[in-house]
Amino acid sequence: MRKAYEELFWRHHIKCVRQVKRDNYDALRSVLFQIFSQGLSFPSWMKEKDIVKLPEKLLFSQGCNWIQQYSFGPEKYTGSNVFGKLRKCVELLKTQWTEFSGIKDYHKRGSMCNILFSDAILEYKLYEALKFIMLYQVTEAYEQMKTNKVIPSLFRLLFSRETSADPLSFMMNHLNSVGDTCGLEQIDMFILGYSLEVKIKVFRLFKFNSRDFEVCYPEDPLREWPEISLLTENDCHYHIPVC
C-alpha cells in the first residue's frame, strides 16, 4: 500500500488525501462533494428536463408504481408518500447544485461545501436524490431497450445480471441497500458517472502494479465530460485525492 501512495505522489502529483466519512454513502459523498466544490454545471439532460418532476413521471407516464418500494438507505420506509419524499430530495439536489454552480469563487464554494456536508439530514437527502437519478436512468435505458433502441453497453451489462434484469430488481436487490448495508458496486459507479455526466477516475490502491490500478467510470465518456478523482484501498470506502 505504501508503494501505491508513492506512485500517487510522484507520478500523479497527489500531495494529500481528503478523508471522507466512512459509511455506505461515501462513494456518493466523494463524488457530489467534488461536483459542488468544483462548481460543475448540470448534466445536459438535466437542463432539458425538470428533474423535480421525475418521480411523478415514472409513476404516471411509465406506470412504475413499484417505486413505492423504494428504500431511503437505513430508513425502511415504503408507501404512497415515497413520491413526495423523493421529490423533496431531488428538489434539494437541484437547488444546491444550481447554487454551487453559480458561485465563481473557489474558496467560497469550498467553505459552503464544508457546511453542507456536515449537515447529516441534508446530505443524506442529496444522496437519496442521486440514487433516484441513477434509477431513473436505468428505467429510461430499459424502456429504450424494449423498443430495440441502442443503449450504452453498461446498461446491457446491468440487465444481463439475474439480480438486476430490470429496474425493479435493480432497485430491490442493489439500490435499496445503498446507504444502509452496502455502498456502490463497480457497475453502480458506471451508472453514477453516466447519470451525472462526469468521468470518475478511481485509483484502486489494492490493485497497484496492475492494469486495474487506475480505472474510469464510465470507461468511454460520450463527450468531453469533466473529470473527478477518487481513491480506494478496498473498493468499499472512497476518499478524495488532492493535487
XYZ file of C-alpha atoms in Angstrom:
243
model
C 0.000 0.000 0.000
C 2.900 2.372 0.729
C 4.218 1.853 -2.818
C 0.784 2.721 -4.190
C 0.726 6.019 -2.289
C 4.246 6.793 -3.502
C 3.039 6.228 -7.067
C 0.229 8.733 -6.497
C 2.683 11.306 -5.160
C 5.420 11.009 -7.766
C 3.518 10.145 -10.933
C 0.119 11.740 -10.367
C 1.289 14.674 -8.208
C -1.214 13.952 -5.459
C 0.020 15.729 -2.350
C -2.564 14.657 0.209
C -5.838 12.823 0.699
C -9.064 14.369 1.901
C -10.603 11.854 4.269
C -14.287 11.174 3.680
C -16.672 9.946 6.361
C -16.753 6.149 6.229
C -20.248 4.847 5.751
C -22.273 3.297 2.962
C -22.831 6.659 1.289
C -19.156 7.595 0.979
C -18.829 6.990 -2.777
C -21.813 9.263 -3.400
C -20.446 11.762 -0.871
C -17.000 11.825 -2.512
C -18.449 12.379 -5.985
C -21.009 15.029 -5.050
C -18.534 16.933 -2.866
C -16.241 17.348 -5.834
C -19.042 18.302 -8.229
C -20.131 21.065 -5.863
C -16.648 22.193 -4.828
C -15.593 22.453 -8.478
C -18.778 24.293 -9.408
C -19.610 21.861 -12.224
C -22.769 22.575 -14.179
C -25.840 20.387 -14.567
C -25.619 17.398 -16.913
C -27.045 18.289 -20.323
C -30.056 16.005 -19.917
C -30.960 17.632 -16.579
C -31.020 21.037 -18.270
C -33.646 19.722 -20.681
C -35.905 18.164 -18.028
C -37.354 19.395 -14.745
C -35.780 16.721 -12.566
C -38.098 17.590 -9.666
C -40.961 16.082 -11.669
C -39.149 12.818 -12.467
C -40.620 10.766 -9.567
C -44.170 11.506 -10.751
C -43.118 10.972 -14.376
C -42.042 7.413 -13.606
C -45.384 6.742 -11.948
C -47.862 8.420 -14.289
C -46.086 8.279 -17.661
C -44.359 4.926 -17.351
C -46.545 3.156 -14.787
C -43.725 2.383 -12.371
C -45.922 2.006 -9.288
C -43.316 -0.422 -7.905
C -41.278 2.615 -6.951
C -43.365 2.750 -3.785
C -40.974 0.044 -2.553
C -38.029 2.455 -2.764
C -35.962 2.457 0.427
C -34.215 5.565 1.771
C -30.989 3.983 2.991
C -31.310 2.852 6.614
C -34.841 4.264 6.739
C -37.069 1.306 5.920
C -39.865 3.453 4.588
C -42.193 2.486 1.788
C -45.628 3.641 0.823
C -47.554 6.152 -1.235
C -45.601 9.098 0.210
C -42.384 7.846 -1.413
C -43.012 10.220 -4.322
C -43.308 13.226 -2.043
C -40.125 12.291 -0.202
C -38.241 11.677 -3.435
C -39.464 14.959 -4.870
C -38.105 16.860 -1.847
C -34.751 15.091 -2.169
C -34.464 15.842 -5.873
C -35.602 19.430 -5.329
C -32.851 19.901 -2.748
C -30.276 18.465 -5.157
C -31.416 20.829 -7.907
C -31.380 23.862 -5.601
C -27.946 23.123 -4.146
C -26.398 22.216 -7.492
C -27.741 25.416 -9.060
C -26.354 27.481 -6.191
C -22.880 25.923 -6.208
C -22.517 26.069 -9.985
C -23.273 29.791 -9.864
C -20.505 30.606 -7.368
C -17.300 31.657 -9.096
C -15.081 31.889 -6.022
C -13.372 28.543 -5.368
C -12.732 29.209 -1.677
C -16.332 30.226 -1.075
C -17.560 27.013 -2.700
C -15.180 25.046 -0.502
C -16.359 26.629 2.731
C -20.005 26.185 1.727
C -19.323 22.526 0.926
C -17.855 22.012 4.373
C -21.018 23.420 5.927
C -23.425 21.473 3.713
C -21.670 18.128 4.059
C -21.546 18.423 7.834
C -25.364 18.531 7.970
C -26.320 14.854 8.094
C -30.020 15.375 7.369
C -29.408 17.481 4.269
C -26.562 15.432 2.857
C -28.482 12.159 3.144
C -31.333 13.696 1.143
C -28.820 14.606 -1.555
C -27.502 11.044 -1.709
C -31.008 9.630 -1.974
C -31.616 12.054 -4.837
C -28.515 10.704 -6.591
C -29.749 7.152 -6.082
C -33.070 8.085 -7.622
C -31.365 9.794 -10.584
C -29.489 6.539 -11.189
C -32.751 4.579 -11.002
C -34.395 6.969 -13.447
C -31.586 6.495 -15.961
C -31.758 2.720 -15.563
C -35.518 2.850 -16.180
C -35.078 5.041 -19.262
C -32.442 2.684 -20.684
C -34.683 -0.339 -20.020
C -37.622 1.259 -21.853
C -35.351 2.058 -24.799
C -34.003 -1.492 -24.848
C -37.531 -2.891 -25.003
C -38.100 -0.924 -28.218
C -34.810 -2.173 -29.680
C -33.079 1.180 -29.419
C -29.317 1.325 -28.947
C -28.329 1.769 -25.291
C -24.889 2.143 -23.688
C -23.146 -1.168 -23.068
C -23.004 -0.566 -19.313
C -26.791 -0.909 -19.149
C -26.734 -4.097 -21.211
C -24.235 -5.470 -18.700
C -26.505 -4.407 -15.840
C -29.582 -6.070 -17.338
C -27.653 -9.260 -18.099
C -27.375 -9.993 -14.373
C -30.155 -12.029 -12.776
C -30.280 -9.649 -9.827
C -30.751 -6.563 -11.996
C -32.577 -7.840 -15.064
C -34.986 -4.889 -14.937
C -35.299 -1.607 -12.987
C -37.397 -3.157 -10.223
C -34.882 -5.921 -9.483
C -32.030 -3.399 -9.664
C -33.797 -1.260 -7.082
C -34.804 -4.116 -4.769
C -31.562 -6.118 -4.933
C -28.988 -3.337 -5.146
C -30.040 0.297 -4.906
C -32.235 -0.015 -1.808
C -29.268 -1.339 0.164
C -27.000 1.606 -0.707
C -26.600 3.799 2.336
C -27.852 1.021 4.592
C -25.950 -2.266 4.377
C -23.643 -1.596 1.420
C -22.169 1.076 -0.808
C -21.917 1.309 -4.580
C -20.653 -1.611 -6.629
C -18.467 -1.065 -9.691
C -21.416 -1.283 -12.089
C -23.169 1.336 -9.959
C -20.161 3.635 -10.337
C -20.537 3.376 -14.123
C -24.216 4.320 -13.860
C -23.432 7.195 -11.489
C -20.816 8.657 -13.815
C -23.131 8.276 -16.814
C -26.087 9.823 -14.973
C -24.129 12.856 -13.761
C -22.073 13.166 -16.963
C -18.763 13.113 -15.139
C -15.753 10.903 -15.693
C -14.992 9.308 -12.327
C -11.338 8.310 -12.198
C -10.588 5.938 -9.329
C -7.166 4.942 -8.059
C -7.625 1.427 -6.660
C -4.595 1.167 -4.410
C -5.001 -2.542 -3.711
C -4.608 -3.111 -7.470
C -1.188 -1.417 -7.587
C 1.056 -2.698 -10.398
C -1.901 -3.960 -12.414
C -3.995 -2.543 -15.246
C -6.848 -2.044 -12.766
C -4.890 0.382 -10.590
C -6.437 3.340 -12.386
C -9.966 2.924 -13.769
C -12.603 5.279 -15.116
C -16.381 5.194 -14.782
C -17.625 5.212 -17.469
C -14.659 3.927 -19.446
C -15.582 5.817 -22.610
C -17.490 9.018 -21.801
C -19.841 10.034 -24.576
C -18.485 13.591 -24.617
C -15.727 15.621 -23.015
C -17.201 15.285 -19.555
C -15.430 16.876 -16.568
C -13.226 14.537 -14.544
C -13.179 13.965 -10.813
C -10.868 11.616 -8.906
C -11.333 9.194 -6.030
C -9.086 6.695 -4.355
C -9.909 3.489 -2.542
C -7.931 0.870 -0.686
C -10.606 -1.809 -0.983
C -13.426 -0.857 -3.427
C -15.634 -0.273 -0.392
C -14.665 3.117 1.001
C -13.578 6.130 -1.016
C -11.549 9.267 -0.342
C -10.612 12.335 -2.387
C -7.048 12.784 -3.690
C -5.826 16.387 -3.630
C -3.154 17.711 -6.005
